[in-house]
Short mmCIF file of C-alpha atoms in Angstrom, two decimals:
data_model
loop_
_atom_site.label_atom_id
_atom_site.label_comp_id
_atom_site.label_asym_id
_atom_site.label_seq_id
_atom_site.Cartn_x
_atom_site.Cartn_y
_atom_site.Cartn_z
CA MET T 1 104.21 66.98 -4.07
CA ASN T 2 100.53 67.54 -5.06
CA ILE T 3 98.36 65.75 -7.61
CA MET T 4 98.75 68.70 -9.76
CA ASP T 5 102.22 68.59 -9.92
CA PHE T 6 102.20 64.74 -10.19
CA ASN T 7 99.91 65.19 -13.22
CA VAL T 8 101.99 67.69 -14.64
CA LYS T 9 105.25 65.46 -14.38
CA LYS T 10 103.29 62.57 -15.96
CA LEU T 11 102.11 64.52 -18.82
CA ALA T 12 105.72 65.84 -19.45
CA ALA T 13 107.04 62.18 -19.34
CA ASP T 14 104.43 60.92 -21.62
CA ALA T 15 105.38 63.74 -24.02
CA GLY T 16 108.94 62.82 -23.89
CA THR T 17 108.15 59.13 -24.42
CA PHE T 18 105.95 59.97 -27.42
CA LEU T 19 108.44 62.20 -28.83
CA SER T 20 111.46 59.93 -28.40
CA ARG T 21 109.27 56.95 -30.08
CA ALA T 22 108.31 59.64 -32.84
CA VAL T 23 111.93 60.40 -33.56
CA GLN T 24 112.92 56.86 -33.72
CA PHE T 25 110.41 55.73 -36.00
CA THR T 26 111.10 58.73 -38.71
CA GLU T 27 115.02 58.02 -38.52
CA GLU T 28 114.12 54.23 -38.89
CA LYS T 29 112.08 55.27 -42.16
CA LEU T 30 114.89 57.47 -43.36
CA GLY T 31 117.36 54.62 -42.51
CA GLN T 32 119.33 56.78 -40.08
CA ALA T 33 118.66 54.36 -37.29
CA GLU T 34 119.05 50.73 -36.22
CA LYS T 35 115.76 48.62 -35.85
CA THR T 36 115.44 45.38 -33.79
CA GLU T 37 113.95 42.65 -35.72
CA LEU T 38 111.58 40.58 -34.12
CA ASP T 39 112.15 36.81 -34.19
CA ALA T 40 110.85 34.67 -37.07
CA HIS T 41 108.47 32.43 -35.00
CA LEU T 42 106.78 35.86 -33.86
CA GLU T 43 106.84 37.38 -37.36
CA ASN T 44 105.09 34.22 -38.62
CA LEU T 45 102.47 34.35 -36.01
CA LEU T 46 101.81 37.98 -36.45
CA SER T 47 101.44 37.37 -40.30
CA LYS T 48 99.08 34.48 -39.52
CA ALA T 49 96.95 36.36 -37.23
CA GLU T 50 96.46 39.08 -39.73
CA CYS T 51 95.67 36.58 -42.58
CA THR T 52 92.97 35.26 -40.27
CA LYS T 53 91.70 38.58 -39.64
CA ILE T 54 91.31 39.45 -43.30
CA TRP T 55 89.76 36.40 -44.43
CA THR T 56 87.36 36.04 -41.59
CA GLU T 57 86.16 39.56 -42.44
CA LYS T 58 85.68 38.66 -45.87
CA ILE T 59 83.95 35.22 -45.51
CA LEU T 60 81.52 36.91 -42.51
CA LYS T 61 80.54 39.84 -44.80
CA GLN T 62 79.96 37.62 -47.85
CA THR T 63 78.15 35.22 -45.56
CA GLU T 64 75.69 37.81 -44.51
CA VAL T 65 75.33 39.10 -47.87
CA LEU T 66 74.48 35.31 -48.94
CA LEU T 67 71.86 35.08 -46.07
CA GLN T 68 70.33 38.45 -46.44
CA PRO T 69 70.93 39.94 -49.87
CA ASN T 70 68.97 43.15 -49.14
CA PRO T 71 71.68 45.68 -48.08
CA ASN T 72 69.06 48.01 -46.48
CA ALA T 73 67.86 45.07 -44.17
CA ARG T 74 71.23 44.15 -43.22
CA ILE T 75 71.95 47.92 -42.23
CA GLU T 76 68.68 47.61 -40.03
CA GLU T 77 69.63 44.49 -38.54
CA PHE T 78 73.05 45.67 -37.68
CA VAL T 79 71.40 48.94 -35.97
CA TYR T 80 69.18 46.96 -33.87
CA GLU T 81 72.13 44.63 -32.77
CA LYS T 82 74.16 47.50 -31.85
CA LEU T 83 71.04 48.68 -29.91
CA ASP T 84 70.77 45.28 -28.26
CA ARG T 85 67.04 45.20 -29.56
CA LYS T 86 65.55 42.56 -31.89
CA ALA T 87 64.62 43.11 -35.17
CA PRO T 88 61.16 43.10 -36.22
CA SER T 89 60.16 40.26 -38.16
CA ARG T 90 59.59 40.51 -41.91
CA ILE T 91 58.26 38.46 -44.59
CA ASN T 92 61.28 37.18 -46.74
CA ASN T 93 61.24 36.89 -50.70
CA PRO T 94 59.96 33.26 -50.97
CA GLU T 95 57.04 33.74 -48.70
CA LEU T 96 56.28 37.09 -50.50
CA LEU T 97 56.31 35.21 -53.75
CA GLY T 98 54.17 32.62 -52.25
CA GLN T 99 51.70 34.82 -50.77
CA TYR T 100 51.14 36.41 -54.21
CA MET T 101 50.87 33.07 -55.94
CA ILE T 102 48.11 31.96 -53.62
CA ASP T 103 46.37 35.28 -53.67
CA ALA T 104 46.36 34.91 -57.63
CA GLY T 105 45.27 31.37 -57.66
CA THR T 106 42.60 32.21 -55.43
CA GLU T 107 41.35 35.15 -57.80
CA PHE T 108 41.49 32.79 -60.92
CA GLY T 109 39.87 29.99 -58.90
CA PRO T 110 41.23 27.04 -57.02
CA GLY T 111 38.95 24.63 -59.23
CA THR T 112 40.90 25.94 -62.46
CA ALA T 113 44.15 24.19 -63.48
CA TYR T 114 45.90 27.12 -63.43
CA GLY T 115 44.62 28.55 -60.03
CA ASN T 116 45.03 25.33 -58.46
CA ALA T 117 48.57 24.97 -59.70
CA LEU T 118 49.58 28.71 -58.60
CA ILE T 119 47.98 27.87 -54.90
CA LYS T 120 50.23 24.64 -54.66
CA CYS T 121 53.24 26.57 -55.90
CA GLY T 122 52.46 29.28 -53.35
CA GLU T 123 52.43 26.94 -50.55
CA THR T 124 55.66 25.44 -51.36
CA GLN T 125 57.04 28.93 -51.81
CA LYS T 126 56.24 29.65 -48.30
CA ARG T 127 57.60 26.63 -46.81
CA ILE T 128 61.04 27.27 -48.53
CA GLY T 129 60.67 30.72 -46.82
CA THR T 130 60.35 29.27 -43.44
CA ALA T 131 63.16 26.90 -44.40
CA ASP T 132 65.09 30.15 -45.34
CA ARG T 133 64.31 31.72 -41.76
CA GLU T 134 65.84 28.63 -40.03
CA LEU T 135 68.64 28.71 -41.96
CA ILE T 136 69.68 32.25 -41.33
CA GLN T 137 68.84 31.94 -37.55
CA THR T 138 71.09 28.42 -37.42
CA SER T 139 73.85 30.10 -39.44
CA ALA T 140 73.85 33.40 -37.52
CA LEU T 141 74.23 31.56 -34.06
CA ASN T 142 76.60 28.80 -35.17
CA PHE T 143 78.62 30.52 -37.74
CA LEU T 144 78.34 34.39 -38.24
CA THR T 145 78.55 35.26 -34.10
CA PRO T 146 81.79 33.30 -33.73
CA LEU T 147 83.32 35.07 -36.69
CA ARG T 148 82.22 38.31 -35.49
CA ASN T 149 83.59 37.56 -31.81
CA PHE T 150 86.86 36.90 -33.08
CA ILE T 151 86.99 40.04 -35.17
CA GLU T 152 85.69 42.41 -32.10
CA GLY T 153 87.22 40.53 -29.35
CA ASP T 154 90.13 38.09 -29.76
CA TYR T 155 91.47 40.00 -32.57
CA LYS T 156 91.00 43.56 -30.91
CA THR T 157 93.16 42.21 -28.16
CA ILE T 158 95.97 40.81 -30.41
CA ALA T 159 96.23 44.38 -32.01
CA LYS T 160 96.20 46.20 -28.83
CA GLU T 161 99.08 43.94 -27.48
CA ARG T 162 100.96 44.12 -31.04
CA LYS T 163 100.55 47.99 -30.56
CA LEU T 164 102.20 47.96 -27.15
CA LEU T 165 104.92 45.58 -28.57
CA GLN T 166 105.81 48.08 -31.08
CA ASN T 167 105.89 50.81 -28.83
CA LYS T 168 108.33 48.96 -26.17
CA ARG T 169 110.14 48.04 -29.55
CA LEU T 170 110.67 51.78 -30.26
CA ASP T 171 111.55 52.62 -26.63
CA LEU T 172 114.47 49.84 -26.68
CA ASP T 173 116.06 50.91 -29.99
CA ALA T 174 115.71 54.64 -28.83
CA ALA T 175 117.45 53.68 -25.70
CA LYS T 176 120.16 51.89 -27.80
CA THR T 177 120.58 54.91 -29.78
CA ARG T 178 121.27 57.16 -26.69
CA LEU T 179 123.76 54.88 -25.33
CA LYS T 180 125.68 54.94 -28.32
CA LYS T 181 125.63 58.76 -28.23
CA ALA T 182 126.50 59.04 -24.52
CA LYS T 183 130.18 60.11 -24.04
CA ALA T 184 130.24 61.12 -19.99
CA ALA T 185 130.79 58.08 -17.79
CA GLU T 186 127.46 59.09 -15.64
CA THR T 187 125.42 59.69 -18.94
CA ARG T 188 126.52 56.33 -20.04
CA ALA T 189 125.70 54.53 -16.81
CA SER T 190 122.39 55.94 -16.81
CA SER T 191 121.61 55.16 -20.55
CA GLU T 192 122.65 51.42 -19.63
CA GLN T 193 120.37 51.12 -16.96
CA GLU T 194 117.43 52.59 -19.34
CA LEU T 195 118.63 50.07 -21.73
CA ARG T 196 118.18 47.00 -19.49
CA ILE T 197 114.61 48.59 -18.32
CA THR T 198 113.52 48.73 -21.88
CA GLN T 199 114.78 45.35 -22.99
CA SER T 200 113.34 43.64 -20.10
CA GLU T 201 109.77 45.43 -20.76
CA PHE T 202 110.19 44.52 -24.47
CA ASP T 203 111.11 40.75 -23.82
CA ARG T 204 107.90 40.81 -21.27
CA GLN T 205 105.70 42.27 -24.01
CA ALA T 206 106.87 40.12 -26.82
CA GLU T 207 106.16 36.95 -24.81
CA ILE T 208 102.50 38.09 -24.13
CA THR T 209 102.07 38.69 -27.74
CA ARG T 210 103.18 35.48 -28.77
CA LEU T 211 100.97 33.64 -26.53
CA LEU T 212 98.14 35.45 -27.62
CA LEU T 213 99.06 34.69 -31.40
CA GLU T 214 99.70 31.16 -30.49
CA GLY T 215 95.75 30.92 -29.61
CA ILE T 216 95.26 31.66 -33.29
CA SER T 217 95.36 27.98 -33.87
CA SER T 218 92.70 27.35 -31.56
CA THR T 219 90.71 29.83 -33.32
CA HIS T 220 91.18 27.97 -36.35
CA ALA T 221 90.07 24.78 -34.75
CA HIS T 222 86.68 26.35 -33.42
CA HIS T 223 86.15 27.99 -36.60
CA LEU T 224 86.50 24.70 -38.28
CA ARG T 225 83.87 23.14 -35.92
CA CYS T 226 81.56 26.38 -36.93
CA LEU T 227 81.91 25.56 -40.67
CA ASN T 228 80.93 22.19 -40.27
CA ASP T 229 77.95 23.51 -38.42
CA PHE T 230 77.20 25.95 -41.25
CA VAL T 231 77.45 23.30 -43.85
CA GLU T 232 75.13 21.06 -41.94
CA ALA T 233 72.49 24.10 -41.70
CA GLN T 234 73.00 24.71 -45.66
CA MET T 235 72.78 20.84 -46.39
CA THR T 236 69.73 20.77 -43.98
CA TYR T 237 68.10 23.65 -45.87
CA TYR T 238 68.65 22.24 -49.51
CA ALA T 239 67.48 19.06 -48.56
CA GLN T 240 63.99 20.62 -47.39
CA CYS T 241 63.93 22.73 -50.45
CA TYR T 242 64.58 19.84 -52.66
CA GLN T 243 61.94 17.65 -51.06
CA TYR T 244 59.46 20.24 -51.01
CA MET T 245 60.13 20.91 -54.90
CA LEU T 246 59.91 17.09 -55.42
CA ASP T 247 56.62 16.96 -53.39
CA LEU T 248 55.20 19.94 -55.71
CA GLN T 249 56.43 17.97 -58.86
CA LYS T 250 54.62 15.04 -57.98
CA GLN T 251 51.61 17.28 -57.56
CA LEU T 252 52.09 19.04 -60.66
CA GLY T 253 53.85 16.00 -62.70
CA SER T 254 50.55 14.94 -64.25
CA PHE T 255 49.45 18.50 -65.66
CA PRO T 256 48.62 18.62 -69.45
CA SER T 257 51.43 19.00 -71.84
CA ASN T 258 50.75 22.53 -72.60
CA TYR T 259 51.26 23.79 -69.31
CA HIS T 260 54.67 22.15 -69.13
CA CYS T 261 56.20 23.87 -72.21
CA ASN T 262 57.40 27.39 -73.71
CA ASN T 263 56.55 28.04 -77.36
CA ASN T 264 59.94 26.64 -78.46
CA GLN T 265 59.99 23.41 -76.04
CA THR T 266 58.84 20.04 -76.71
CA PRO T 267 55.87 19.17 -74.74
CA VAL T 268 56.45 16.70 -71.49
CA ALA T 269 53.54 14.34 -71.06
CA PRO T 270 53.02 12.57 -67.92
CA VAL T 271 53.88 8.94 -67.45
CA PRO T 272 50.80 6.84 -68.19
CA SER T 273 49.72 3.60 -65.85
CA ALA T 274 50.13 0.26 -66.96
CA SER T 275 46.20 -0.10 -67.39
CA SER T 276 45.76 3.07 -69.29
CA ASN T 277 46.51 5.31 -72.30
CA VAL T 278 46.95 9.08 -72.10
CA ILE T 279 44.95 10.38 -74.97
CA GLY T 280 47.28 11.79 -77.62
CA SER T 281 50.39 9.93 -76.35
CA SER T 282 52.02 6.75 -75.94
CA ALA T 283 55.35 6.46 -73.82
CA LEU T 284 58.38 6.73 -75.51
CA THR T 285 61.22 7.36 -72.95
CA SER T 286 63.80 9.83 -74.29
CA THR T 287 67.35 9.44 -73.19
CA SER T 288 67.03 12.02 -70.35
CA GLY T 289 64.28 9.99 -68.68
CA LEU T 290 61.46 12.26 -69.72
CA VAL T 291 58.62 10.69 -71.51
CA MET T 292 57.75 12.06 -74.82
CA THR T 293 54.43 11.69 -76.81
CA SER T 294 53.16 10.22 -79.93
CA PRO T 295 49.97 10.55 -81.60
CA SER T 296 48.98 7.15 -82.56
CA ASN T 297 46.11 6.57 -79.98
CA LEU T 298 44.80 10.16 -80.99
CA ILE T 299 44.97 9.10 -84.64
CA ASP T 300 43.31 5.98 -83.90
CA LEU T 301 40.27 7.47 -82.07
CA LYS T 302 39.86 10.32 -84.58
CA GLU T 303 39.94 8.01 -87.67
CA GLY T 304 37.81 5.40 -86.10
CA SER T 305 33.86 5.97 -85.70
CA GLY T 306 33.27 4.60 -82.27
CA SER T 307 33.79 6.11 -78.77
CA ARG T 308 35.61 5.49 -75.71
CA LYS T 309 35.78 5.97 -71.94
CA ALA T 310 37.95 8.67 -70.59
CA ARG T 311 38.94 10.00 -67.20
CA VAL T 312 39.36 13.83 -66.49
CA LEU T 313 42.73 14.55 -65.25
CA TYR T 314 41.76 18.19 -64.24
CA ASP T 315 38.89 20.69 -63.77
CA TYR T 316 38.02 22.60 -66.71
CA ASP T 317 35.78 25.38 -67.19
CA ALA T 318 33.67 25.57 -70.28
CA ALA T 319 34.61 28.96 -72.08
CA ASN T 320 31.41 28.70 -74.23
CA SER T 321 28.08 26.98 -74.84
CA SER T 322 30.05 24.79 -77.17
CA GLU T 323 32.28 23.17 -74.61
CA LEU T 324 31.70 20.90 -71.81
CA SER T 325 32.91 21.84 -68.45
CA LEU T 326 34.88 19.12 -66.54
CA LEU T 327 35.52 17.77 -63.12
CA ALA T 328 38.95 16.01 -62.06
CA ASP T 329 38.46 12.41 -61.70
CA GLU T 330 35.24 11.93 -63.58
CA VAL T 331 34.62 9.45 -66.27
CA ILE T 332 33.05 10.57 -69.65
CA THR T 333 32.29 9.39 -73.16
CA VAL T 334 34.61 10.79 -75.92
CA PHE T 335 34.45 10.38 -79.51
CA SER T 336 35.73 12.03 -82.71
CA VAL T 337 33.69 14.28 -85.05
CA ALA T 338 34.56 14.93 -88.26
CA GLY T 339 36.11 18.57 -89.01
CA MET T 340 36.70 19.22 -85.45
CA ASP T 341 40.17 21.04 -84.45
CA SER T 342 42.88 18.26 -83.63
CA ASP T 343 43.04 19.48 -80.10
CA TRP T 344 39.44 18.52 -79.24
CA LEU T 345 37.36 15.96 -78.92
CA MET T 346 33.32 15.64 -78.11
CA GLY T 347 32.66 14.71 -74.89
CA GLU T 348 29.59 13.52 -73.54
CA ARG T 349 28.11 12.95 -69.89
CA GLY T 350 24.48 11.99 -69.70
CA ASN T 351 22.44 14.51 -71.74
CA GLN T 352 25.28 16.91 -71.76
CA LYS T 353 27.87 17.20 -74.64
CA GLY T 354 30.48 19.62 -75.75
CA ARG T 355 33.65 20.15 -77.15
CA VAL T 356 36.54 18.84 -74.34
CA PRO T 357 40.42 19.59 -74.61
CA ILE T 358 42.41 16.47 -75.20
CA THR T 359 45.11 17.27 -72.82
CA TYR T 360 42.59 17.20 -69.98
CA LEU T 361 41.85 13.32 -70.50
CA GLU T 362 43.41 9.89 -70.00
CA LEU T 363 41.95 7.19 -72.32
CA LEU T 364 40.78 4.24 -70.49
CA ASN T 365 41.04 0.50 -71.92
#
């Protein structure tokens, strides 16, 4: 027998097997043939594997969305991954926002209250962007990769063996059908031999599939460890972000009240030290822990004829010749002038005089 004859016979045998399976499958669907049922344990294992695959896919995809909300960026990373190449580094959203804030603050002037605050906020946003990168890298390595390996590796092997088990089961039931239809003794003997072979192959494949499926419990245990790693990475990330924002809040915490409120919100003033009173406020603690303001000190100063020393809280650039420019931490003399707007006092530094905003000052004892 030459190779060509062998290949022709093999193709004919494969075609016959395929046809037999197709006929058996069709008759089962039509209720015209019996079907060998898998044992309950194996069915439960198959169901557990399918459930694990479905939810792992959903968790994997949604975690990718969480870590990288930009769909175009995810597609690009997927392409580079398939090409086994490293995706180019790109600036993330917090870093971009931080850079915009720093650039804006630099243009407005680092010496101004708003410009200085923008720069500080921008630097914090860039630190958050760095922490965001670390979260993505750690999560991809310790959480996403194991989930993806299960979907693309372990489960594909399970699906392949499950398909083989289905084919062996169809072969077994087709052999049973042929044995029932066999009339002649010779045909019956041949059908019985075929049934023994197909039964043996089915039992062997069922055992192989069962062993693979029992590994799902180990997969769950492994994914649990990966989940703990993911939670720890998130915990580290949010702790870093909280600390960054806490530090930023401390830096901005003594900003004037007009920088802390919107039009419809109550201004929030900084907590005064024990040895000083903030102009225009006395400490009144609300139920939320925030310090509210009272105008008693300001009224006393405005109604009196004397002057007081005040420390400058923030740099201030005079808008016109009637105002006095201020430098943070300098001490000036302030006093009230009849008819002056309630938000202003007259400031004096040496021979220089001019209006100064009261929210930039801290009255000294």
